[in-house]
Amino acid sequence: MPLLVMKFGGTSVADLERIRNAAQKVQREVERGFDIIVIVSAMSGRTNELVGWVEQTSPLFDAREYDAVVSSGENVTAGLMALTLQEMGVPARSWQGWQVPINTTDAHSAARFVEIPRDNIDRKFQEGFKVAVVAGFQGIGPDGRITTLGRGGSDTTAVAFAAAFGAERCDIYTDVDGIYTTDPRITSKARKLEKIAFEEMLELASLGAKVLQTRSVELAMRYKVRLRVLSSFEDTDENSGTLVCDEDEIMESKVVNGVAYSREEAKITLVTVEDRPGISAAIFAPLADAGVNVDMIVQNISEKDVGDRPGSVTDMTFSVPVNQVERAKRAMEEARASGHISYDELIVDTETAKVSVVGIGMRSHTGVAARMFKALADENINIKVIATSEIKISVLIDRKYMELAVQALHDAFGLEAA
Amino acid sequence: MPLLVMKFGGTSVADLERIRNAAQKVQREVERGFDIIVIVSAMSGRTNELVGWVEQTSPLFDAREYDAVVSSGENVTAGLMALTLQEMGVPARSWQGWQVPINTTDAHSAARFVEIPRDNIDRKFQEGFKVAVVAGFQGIGPDGRITTLGRGGSDTTAVAFAAAFGAERCDIYTDVDGIYTTDPRITSKARKLEKIAFEEMLELASLGAKVLQTRSVELAMRYKVRLRVLSSFEDTDENSGTLVCDEDEIMESKVVNGVAYSREEAKITLVTVEDRPGISAAIFAPLADAGVNVDMIVQNISEKDVGDRPGSVTDMTFSVPVNQVERAKRAMEEARASGHISYDELIVDTETAKVSVVGIGMRSHTGVAARMFKALADENINIKVIATSEIKISVLIDRKYMELAVQALHDAFGLEAA
């Protein structure tokens, strides 16, 4: 029997009516001939309530107790979903993590999967059950205690089950109807993608697209699990949503498939830094220690006559989230005060944003960067920092031009047309 | 190390502050040198919320899913209690039913204990943990699924742990400060008992005293677990509350230790029933089938000249809760229509109440019934039905005299004085 994994997030199971609505989608897939593993999150708001209680009780909480408390939300939804399906005449039962068992590491609150044995659930399918409703986000550690996977863990649970059971597909039901070429709030020309490659989705997720957690996309890519993102709140069929899949499955891909942005970026420049081997480590180690997420890094040569001569100087520019600027400044000032680095001046620009174009087609096409820069130049948008990866080009620009830049790039790469 | 079981009900752990308050009581016992097993209920209101969701989802619910959903409330409290104790510097961890494991029968929603192995918790005590916080009301069935014990199951869990671990005592913290000679709302002369025998407590519980569930008292009596009932909301010490214990531990007992009542009783009389062997079964089997809880039963001889002669007649009177009168009438009418029984008339009196006196001293003292009847006669209260057991005498009277009867009996048996 072909098997499908269907995952419903917190807003999709927020109350009994929405659980019923989700159950109807499950029933439809059963009628199409699938065995189904349903992964459910806690009813929306529940996890936050439980986390709040734990944090109020114990600011430096024992993560094992945190996991024991917080995992209860998913258990409630799993039971209610199983009951709802039974009411509809669909043979279903709920599974808590330890019952499967979902074996994880003992890194409580941030556990990783070790193994998901199929025996118990397979036996139930053989007995005639059509649906296994599994509480997402949780597992059992080597010490027999409950673990959780950290936020976004339900998506990851879904992908892990799809991999373990060789599922046809892993459908992630959420509150958006798919992955778009860019944010539809910025341009109405944004188009829903029918398919997108894992690598592209990964870049978009790391750029702040909230639809899928980076970790679940990584896992899907590693095990070649076809992921589909679609809406809980619309009628859906086999062609709904966006399929995240191996690039081999995407016949003809555009050079660029998406334009992403990150609004709250700040640019920090250290002026006249001593240019010597090890200087990058001397700058970025204290930033890492301070928990600053450095994104783009550019080193400018600021003296013409440098060569290999020691004693030459350079400027170092990097971007950080706006709310980490103070932390970054303090880390740099302390490093200077302790003599580990030297610089003349630290310049902060908190009025910048990052805009990126993403596409696996870039690998085989040249001139993407030039086309991007020309589109921005045509709008008189100045580029402050550039960073590239194999399938992505990002630029830092003045924040006030961010929307304009997204629209210009969406047009320049013809993303409106399918 | 001597071991104590402490149980906190739903109102005693209703919010984080009350959990902290309960944890302080635990800490005090740890300081006195005890290892502690704490049994917790769900935060008050939570279980009802979960039950409501299940019932709304599926009126004829799968009890296994009901148990999976409803048991989550206790897991939350157990984790929060463990965290609270850790914050106070008391080494504690939470245990869910399946982790102990609390092995039960597979009668979901009404499971019974099979075995509670000590190994896992004992090992933790040996490792230096002082407190095991156990989620009450739940267990694990032979099929590896979560079971619950039915309402009042947390008290029963506490007693079962006290028996399994040979506890010094099982302290039940609740919202009253002990067991009283009668309801203090009816007479201010009601006095808190220092000790009460298991058998007396059992009679009082079955008579509607809400403090302890009948089942937990039965279990305590069977395993000779000393039970103490005391208040969560007051400062308590070794002498607080009421100890429910073996009668051997009670040096000098009064003849009567308590006056109980049940307000909503109805009396049903079948007039001119054929008096033949098997007639009682013919009457009460249909009532049992209809789920009617028959309490007191009296058979009057209504013809003087009966002897063993077949064909003689009698009247049959019994009491039922007021809200079961209609069901009882229907069952009787159907039994008559189908020819299984015959009677001339069915008389219902819904304006009655039951008043009982309870005391193990009755076993060795005569004249208790006479003293009771005289006290009632002195107040001109007519007795409609009498029922006796070894340590209890109950009478059915007009409801309007109920409070008066309780006060008169409390006085007559000198219960005000210790």
mmCIF file with all atom_site columns, N, CA, C and O in Angstrom, chain A residues 169-190:
data_model
loop_
_atom_site.group_PDB
_atom_site.id
_atom_site.type_symbol
_atom_site.label_atom_id
_atom_site.label_alt_id
_atom_site.label_comp_id
_atom_site.label_asym_id
_atom_site.label_entity_id
_atom_site.label_seq_id
_atom_site.pdbx_PDB_ins_code
_atom_site.Cartn_x
_atom_site.Cartn_y
_atom_site.Cartn_z
_atom_site.occupancy
_atom_site.B_iso_or_equiv
_atom_site.pdbx_formal_charge
_atom_site.auth_seq_id
_atom_site.auth_comp_id
_atom_site.auth_asym_id
_atom_site.auth_atom_id
_atom_site.pdbx_PDB_model_num
ATOM 1  N N  . ARG A 1 169 ? 5.312  10.761 -0.422 1.00 0.00 ? 169 ARG A N  1
ATOM 2  C CA . ARG A 1 169 ? 5.438  12.216 -0.356 1.00 0.00 ? 169 ARG A CA 1
ATOM 3  C C  . ARG A 1 169 ? 5.172  12.625 1.088  1.00 0.00 ? 169 ARG A C  1
ATOM 4  O O  . ARG A 1 169 ? 4.508  11.900 1.838  1.00 0.00 ? 169 ARG A O  1
ATOM 5  N N  . CYS A 1 170 ? 5.642  13.802 1.448  1.00 0.00 ? 170 CYS A N  1
ATOM 6  C CA . CYS A 1 170 ? 5.383  14.349 2.774  1.00 0.00 ? 170 CYS A CA 1
ATOM 7  C C  . CYS A 1 170 ? 4.678  15.687 2.593  1.00 0.00 ? 170 CYS A C  1
ATOM 8  O O  . CYS A 1 170 ? 5.289  16.651 2.119  1.00 0.00 ? 170 CYS A O  1
ATOM 9  N N  . ASP A 1 171 ? 3.393  15.726 2.922  1.00 0.00 ? 171 ASP A N  1
ATOM 10 C CA . ASP A 1 171 ? 2.600  16.945 2.711  1.00 0.00 ? 171 ASP A CA 1
ATOM 11 C C  . ASP A 1 171 ? 2.570  17.783 3.987  1.00 0.00 ? 171 ASP A C  1
ATOM 12 O O  . ASP A 1 171 ? 2.089  17.329 5.026  1.00 0.00 ? 171 ASP A O  1
ATOM 13 N N  . ILE A 1 172 ? 3.059  19.009 3.882  1.00 0.00 ? 172 ILE A N  1
ATOM 14 C CA . ILE A 1 172 ? 3.082  19.907 5.039  1.00 0.00 ? 172 ILE A CA 1
ATOM 15 C C  . ILE A 1 172 ? 1.929  20.892 4.880  1.00 0.00 ? 172 ILE A C  1
ATOM 16 O O  . ILE A 1 172 ? 1.988  21.806 4.058  1.00 0.00 ? 172 ILE A O  1
ATOM 17 N N  . TYR A 1 173 ? 0.868  20.693 5.693  1.00 0.00 ? 173 TYR A N  1
ATOM 18 C CA . TYR A 1 173 ? -0.280 21.606 5.647  1.00 0.00 ? 173 TYR A CA 1
ATOM 19 C C  . TYR A 1 173 ? -0.031 22.771 6.584  1.00 0.00 ? 173 TYR A C  1
ATOM 20 O O  . TYR A 1 173 ? 0.307  22.580 7.755  1.00 0.00 ? 173 TYR A O  1
ATOM 21 N N  . THR A 1 174 ? -0.199 23.985 6.047  1.00 0.00 ? 174 THR A N  1
ATOM 22 C CA . THR A 1 174 ? 0.137  25.146 6.846  1.00 0.00 ? 174 THR A CA 1
ATOM 23 C C  . THR A 1 174 ? -0.823 26.285 6.510  1.00 0.00 ? 174 THR A C  1
ATOM 24 O O  . THR A 1 174 ? -1.879 26.045 5.923  1.00 0.00 ? 174 THR A O  1
ATOM 25 N N  . ASP A 1 175 ? -0.493 27.501 6.935  1.00 0.00 ? 175 ASP A N  1
ATOM 26 C CA . ASP A 1 175 ? -1.446 28.584 6.687  1.00 0.00 ? 175 ASP A CA 1
ATOM 27 C C  . ASP A 1 175 ? -1.145 29.381 5.430  1.00 0.00 ? 175 ASP A C  1
ATOM 28 O O  . ASP A 1 175 ? -1.779 30.404 5.178  1.00 0.00 ? 175 ASP A O  1
ATOM 29 N N  . VAL A 1 176 ? -0.195 28.939 4.620  1.00 0.00 ? 176 VAL A N  1
ATOM 30 C CA . VAL A 1 176 ? -0.006 29.542 3.291  1.00 0.00 ? 176 VAL A CA 1
ATOM 31 C C  . VAL A 1 176 ? -0.208 28.443 2.257  1.00 0.00 ? 176 VAL A C  1
ATOM 32 O O  . VAL A 1 176 ? -0.147 27.263 2.583  1.00 0.00 ? 176 VAL A O  1
ATOM 33 N N  . ASP A 1 177 ? -0.460 28.846 1.013  1.00 0.00 ? 177 ASP A N  1
ATOM 34 C CA . ASP A 1 177 ? -0.823 27.823 0.027  1.00 0.00 ? 177 ASP A CA 1
ATOM 35 C C  . ASP A 1 177 ? 0.339  27.376 -0.843 1.00 0.00 ? 177 ASP A C  1
ATOM 36 O O  . ASP A 1 177 ? 0.127  26.679 -1.835 1.00 0.00 ? 177 ASP A O  1
ATOM 37 N N  . GLY A 1 178 ? 1.560  27.780 -0.480 1.00 0.00 ? 178 GLY A N  1
ATOM 38 C CA . GLY A 1 178 ? 2.708  27.304 -1.231 1.00 0.00 ? 178 GLY A CA 1
ATOM 39 C C  . GLY A 1 178 ? 3.881  28.255 -1.102 1.00 0.00 ? 178 GLY A C  1
ATOM 40 O O  . GLY A 1 178 ? 3.860  29.189 -0.300 1.00 0.00 ? 178 GLY A O  1
ATOM 41 N N  . ILE A 1 179 ? 4.907  27.979 -1.913 1.00 0.00 ? 179 ILE A N  1
ATOM 42 C CA . ILE A 1 179 ? 6.113  28.811 -1.922 1.00 0.00 ? 179 ILE A CA 1
ATOM 43 C C  . ILE A 1 179 ? 5.990  29.767 -3.110 1.00 0.00 ? 179 ILE A C  1
ATOM 44 O O  . ILE A 1 179 ? 5.675  29.347 -4.214 1.00 0.00 ? 179 ILE A O  1
ATOM 45 N N  . TYR A 1 180 ? 6.243  31.040 -2.851 1.00 0.00 ? 180 TYR A N  1
ATOM 46 C CA . TYR A 1 180 ? 6.101  32.049 -3.906 1.00 0.00 ? 180 TYR A CA 1
ATOM 47 C C  . TYR A 1 180 ? 7.454  32.540 -4.399 1.00 0.00 ? 180 TYR A C  1
ATOM 48 O O  . TYR A 1 180 ? 8.469  32.422 -3.702 1.00 0.00 ? 180 TYR A O  1
ATOM 49 N N  . THR A 1 181 ? 7.430  33.102 -5.600 1.00 0.00 ? 181 THR A N  1
ATOM 50 C CA . THR A 1 181 ? 8.671  33.651 -6.177 1.00 0.00 ? 181 THR A CA 1
ATOM 51 C C  . THR A 1 181 ? 9.214  34.771 -5.293 1.00 0.00 ? 181 THR A C  1
ATOM 52 O O  . THR A 1 181 ? 10.423 34.984 -5.230 1.00 0.00 ? 181 THR A O  1
ATOM 53 N N  . THR A 1 182 ? 8.316  35.481 -4.638 1.00 0.00 ? 182 THR A N  1
ATOM 54 C CA . THR A 1 182 ? 8.721  36.426 -3.599 1.00 0.00 ? 182 THR A CA 1
ATOM 55 C C  . THR A 1 182 ? 7.515  36.707 -2.721 1.00 0.00 ? 182 THR A C  1
ATOM 56 O O  . THR A 1 182 ? 6.425  36.155 -2.953 1.00 0.00 ? 182 THR A O  1
ATOM 57 N N  . ASP A 1 183 ? 7.678  37.548 -1.741 1.00 0.00 ? 183 ASP A N  1
ATOM 58 C CA . ASP A 1 183 ? 6.605  37.852 -0.798 1.00 0.00 ? 183 ASP A CA 1
ATOM 59 C C  . ASP A 1 183 ? 5.461  38.578 -1.503 1.00 0.00 ? 183 ASP A C  1
ATOM 60 O O  . ASP A 1 183 ? 5.646  39.699 -1.992 1.00 0.00 ? 183 ASP A O  1
ATOM 61 N N  . PRO A 1 184 ? 4.271  37.999 -1.573 1.00 0.00 ? 184 PRO A N  1
ATOM 62 C CA . PRO A 1 184 ? 3.149  38.638 -2.283 1.00 0.00 ? 184 PRO A CA 1
ATOM 63 C C  . PRO A 1 184 ? 2.745  39.979 -1.662 1.00 0.00 ? 184 PRO A C  1
ATOM 64 O O  . PRO A 1 184 ? 2.077  40.769 -2.320 1.00 0.00 ? 184 PRO A O  1
ATOM 65 N N  . ARG A 1 185 ? 3.157  40.235 -0.433 1.00 0.00 ? 185 ARG A N  1
ATOM 66 C CA . ARG A 1 185 ? 2.836  41.533 0.152  1.00 0.00 ? 185 ARG A CA 1
ATOM 67 C C  . ARG A 1 185 ? 3.680  42.635 -0.468 1.00 0.00 ? 185 ARG A C  1
ATOM 68 O O  . ARG A 1 185 ? 3.360  43.812 -0.385 1.00 0.00 ? 185 ARG A O  1
ATOM 69 N N  . ILE A 1 186 ? 4.787  42.260 -1.109 1.00 0.00 ? 186 ILE A N  1
ATOM 70 C CA . ILE A 1 186 ? 5.661  43.279 -1.704 1.00 0.00 ? 186 ILE A CA 1
ATOM 71 C C  . ILE A 1 186 ? 5.324  43.502 -3.168 1.00 0.00 ? 186 ILE A C  1
ATOM 72 O O  . ILE A 1 186 ? 5.377  44.623 -3.659 1.00 0.00 ? 186 ILE A O  1
ATOM 73 N N  . THR A 1 187 ? 4.983  42.444 -3.884 1.00 0.00 ? 187 THR A N  1
ATOM 74 C CA . THR A 1 187 ? 4.516  42.653 -5.259 1.00 0.00 ? 187 THR A CA 1
ATOM 75 C C  . THR A 1 187 ? 3.408  41.667 -5.595 1.00 0.00 ? 187 THR A C  1
ATOM 76 O O  . THR A 1 187 ? 3.541  40.461 -5.331 1.00 0.00 ? 187 THR A O  1
ATOM 77 N N  . SER A 1 188 ? 2.364  42.201 -6.159 1.00 0.00 ? 188 SER A N  1
ATOM 78 C CA . SER A 1 188 ? 1.243  41.343 -6.533 1.00 0.00 ? 188 SER A CA 1
ATOM 79 C C  . SER A 1 188 ? 1.622  40.442 -7.711 1.00 0.00 ? 188 SER A C  1
ATOM 80 O O  . SER A 1 188 ? 0.878  39.540 -8.073 1.00 0.00 ? 188 SER A O  1
ATOM 81 N N  . LYS A 1 189 ? 2.776  40.695 -8.306 1.00 0.00 ? 189 LYS A N  1
ATOM 82 C CA . LYS A 1 189 ? 3.231  39.832 -9.399 1.00 0.00 ? 189 LYS A CA 1
ATOM 83 C C  . LYS A 1 189 ? 3.825  38.523 -8.876 1.00 0.00 ? 189 LYS A C  1
ATOM 84 O O  . LYS A 1 189 ? 4.160  37.647 -9.671 1.00 0.00 ? 189 LYS A O  1
ATOM 85 N N  . ALA A 1 190 ? 3.989  38.431 -7.564 1.00 0.00 ? 190 ALA A N  1
ATOM 86 C CA . ALA A 1 190 ? 4.543  37.195 -6.992 1.00 0.00 ? 190 ALA A CA 1
ATOM 87 C C  . ALA A 1 190 ? 3.722  36.008 -7.466 1.00 0.00 ? 190 ALA A C  1
ATOM 88 O O  . ALA A 1 190 ? 2.495  36.062 -7.489 1.00 0.00 ? 190 ALA A O  1
#
